[in-house]
């Protein structure tokens, strides 16, 4: 990734507070994912070749031209992260936020968008959390979800790189995510990414294209889709919007990051924890035939998706070419063990031996 030299005129962030907080209207015991937002958001515009001064203002609608690139050609990238109260409630922590900043910029470069300075990203998140910390749920398993994103906002409907952008951060409380085992459909038709494309960018277009196949899978009784590679429609790629792991013969196998796979921070953390526990982790192509064979011979004991929202989500059934394959939930041991360890590090219940947790 090339690092552009940028003048920093974005800081300090100007703050305009809400007149009346909506905190008292929120039911913290009933929080669906992604529907509740805090009192404030951060906005920063990019024009004349640089990021302008950042502002924290009341959360609300934004006004942009209907001709903006984002509406027509989808210049949009985003991130997803969480803030938690430490177990002993002595502070608020983020999990590997620098990785999110780096990935946002990597996605931005791929979509021909300007990179965001680290200070703007970190200060924006920290100051927003500081201001709206009353929105962080204390309930077990709950957290504050953070959604930074950049969109192309030049009012011009020609197909080319926009010369105006908006960097925005919105945050909101989310309830516990229990991660019940899910069923998935393996398509040999639809794909989510292919080599030379941008499956490794957290770019809006990657998601729009998956909505229809996922809806079709739901109609057939599956919760989500296990995507295969674009070229051969043979190798496991990702599951839903999570990275995928298989446990075969006690070994962990996950597809290597070949440009078609989103380089998940949870994926990387799970690999490091698993190796630390002494498990063998193989990052390599794994074909659906190998998965089916391992299932039939009883060697496939676990399949799970990993990502910020669910952390680790087991898969108990997959459908492929009209046949269903079941997994025995009593054998979902490694997923449980890894999830417990990761969550314990994230919430500072155990020592952070990897140096991943950052205090706000
Ligand atoms: C965000 C995302 C992931 C998970 O990444 P994390 O950094 O672990 O949250 C995996 N796959 C896709 C397609 C994603 O968008």
Coordinates of C-alpha atoms in Angstrom, one line a residue, residues 96-235:
X96 CA -6.8 -4.1 16.9
X97 CA -8.2 -0.8 15.6
X98 CA -5.0 -0.1 13.6
X99 CA -5.8 -3.1 11.5
X100 CA -9.2 -1.6 10.6
X101 CA -7.5 1.7 9.7
X102 CA -5.0 -0.1 7.4
X103 CA -7.7 -2.2 5.8
X104 CA -10.0 0.8 5.2
X105 CA -7.1 2.5 3.3
X106 CA -6.4 -0.7 1.4
X107 CA -10.0 -0.9 0.3
X108 CA -10.0 2.8 -0.5
X109 CA -6.9 2.4 -2.8
X110 CA -8.6 -0.4 -4.7
X111 CA -11.7 1.6 -5.2
X112 CA -9.6 4.6 -6.4
X113 CA -10.5 6.7 -3.3
X114 CA -8.2 8.8 -1.0
X115 CA -6.7 7.3 2.1
X116 CA -7.6 8.5 5.6
X117 CA -4.9 9.7 7.9
X118 CA -4.4 7.4 11.0
X119 CA -4.9 10.3 13.4
X120 CA -8.3 11.2 11.8
X121 CA -9.5 7.6 12.0
X122 CA -8.4 7.0 15.6
X123 CA -9.3 10.4 17.0
X124 CA -12.6 10.3 15.3
X125 CA -13.5 7.0 16.9
X126 CA -12.1 7.8 20.3
X127 CA -13.7 11.2 20.6
X128 CA -17.0 9.9 19.4
X129 CA -16.9 7.1 21.9
X130 CA -15.9 9.4 24.7
X131 CA -18.8 11.7 23.9
X132 CA -21.4 8.8 23.5
X133 CA -20.0 6.3 26.0
X134 CA -23.3 6.1 27.7
X135 CA -24.5 4.2 24.7
X136 CA -22.1 1.3 25.3
X137 CA -24.2 -1.5 26.6
X138 CA -23.0 -3.2 29.8
X139 CA -25.1 -6.3 29.2
X140 CA -23.2 -9.6 28.8
X141 CA -22.3 -10.1 25.1
X142 CA -23.4 -6.6 24.1
X143 CA -21.0 -4.0 22.6
X144 CA -20.8 -0.7 20.7
X145 CA -20.6 -1.3 17.0
X146 CA -18.5 1.2 15.0
X147 CA -19.0 1.8 11.3
X148 CA -16.5 4.1 9.6
X149 CA -17.1 4.6 5.8
X150 CA -16.1 6.7 2.8
X151 CA -18.3 7.5 -0.1
X152 CA -17.7 9.4 -3.4
X153 CA -19.7 12.6 -3.4
X154 CA -18.7 14.6 -6.4
X155 CA -22.0 15.6 -8.2
X156 CA -21.1 14.2 -11.6
X157 CA -22.5 11.2 -13.4
X158 CA -19.6 10.5 -15.7
X159 CA -17.8 7.2 -14.9
X160 CA -14.5 8.3 -13.4
X161 CA -12.9 8.7 -10.0
X162 CA -14.8 11.2 -7.9
X163 CA -12.9 14.4 -6.7
X164 CA -15.0 14.8 -3.5
X165 CA -15.6 12.3 -0.7
X166 CA -17.2 12.1 2.7
X167 CA -15.6 10.1 5.5
X168 CA -18.1 9.4 8.2
X169 CA -18.2 7.4 11.4
X170 CA -21.4 6.2 13.0
X171 CA -21.7 4.1 16.2
X172 CA -24.5 2.3 17.9
X173 CA -25.2 -0.2 20.7
X174 CA -25.8 -3.8 19.7
X175 CA -27.2 -6.6 21.7
X176 CA -25.7 -10.0 22.3
X177 CA -24.9 -12.2 19.3
X178 CA -25.4 -15.8 20.4
X179 CA -23.9 -17.3 17.3
X180 CA -26.3 -20.3 17.1
X181 CA -25.1 -22.9 14.5
X182 CA -26.2 -22.0 11.0
X183 CA -27.1 -23.9 7.8
X184 CA -25.4 -22.8 4.6
X185 CA -26.0 -23.5 0.9
X186 CA -23.0 -24.1 -1.4
X187 CA -23.7 -22.7 -4.8
X188 CA -21.9 -23.9 -7.9
X189 CA -23.5 -21.0 -9.9
X190 CA -23.3 -17.7 -8.0
X191 CA -20.0 -16.4 -6.7
X192 CA -19.0 -13.4 -4.6
X193 CA -15.5 -12.7 -5.9
X194 CA -12.9 -13.8 -8.4
X195 CA -9.2 -13.2 -9.0
X196 CA -8.5 -9.8 -10.4
X197 CA -11.7 -8.5 -8.8
X198 CA -11.9 -6.9 -5.3
X199 CA -13.1 -9.5 -3.0
X200 CA -10.4 -8.5 -0.5
X201 CA -11.8 -4.9 -0.3
X202 CA -14.6 -4.0 2.1
X203 CA -16.4 -2.2 -0.7
X204 CA -20.1 -1.8 -1.0
X205 CA -20.4 -3.5 -4.4
X206 CA -19.2 -6.8 -3.0
X207 CA -22.3 -7.0 -0.8
X208 CA -25.0 -5.8 -3.2
X209 CA -24.1 -8.7 -5.5
X210 CA -24.6 -11.3 -2.8
X211 CA -28.1 -10.2 -1.7
X212 CA -30.0 -12.0 -4.4
X213 CA -28.2 -15.4 -4.0
X214 CA -28.6 -15.2 -0.3
X215 CA -32.3 -14.5 -0.5
X216 CA -32.7 -17.5 -2.8
X217 CA -30.8 -19.7 -0.3
X218 CA -33.1 -18.5 2.5
X219 CA -36.1 -19.6 0.4
X220 CA -34.6 -23.0 0.2
X221 CA -34.3 -23.1 4.0
X222 CA -30.6 -22.1 4.5
X223 CA -29.5 -19.3 6.7
X224 CA -26.6 -18.2 4.5
X225 CA -24.3 -19.1 1.6
X226 CA -20.9 -20.8 1.6
X227 CA -19.2 -19.2 -1.4
X228 CA -16.9 -21.1 -3.8
X229 CA -14.1 -19.5 -5.8
X230 CA -15.0 -17.7 -9.0
X231 CA -12.8 -19.5 -11.5
X232 CA -13.4 -23.2 -10.8
X233 CA -16.5 -23.0 -8.5
X234 CA -14.7 -25.7 -6.5
X235 CA -12.7 -24.1 -3.6

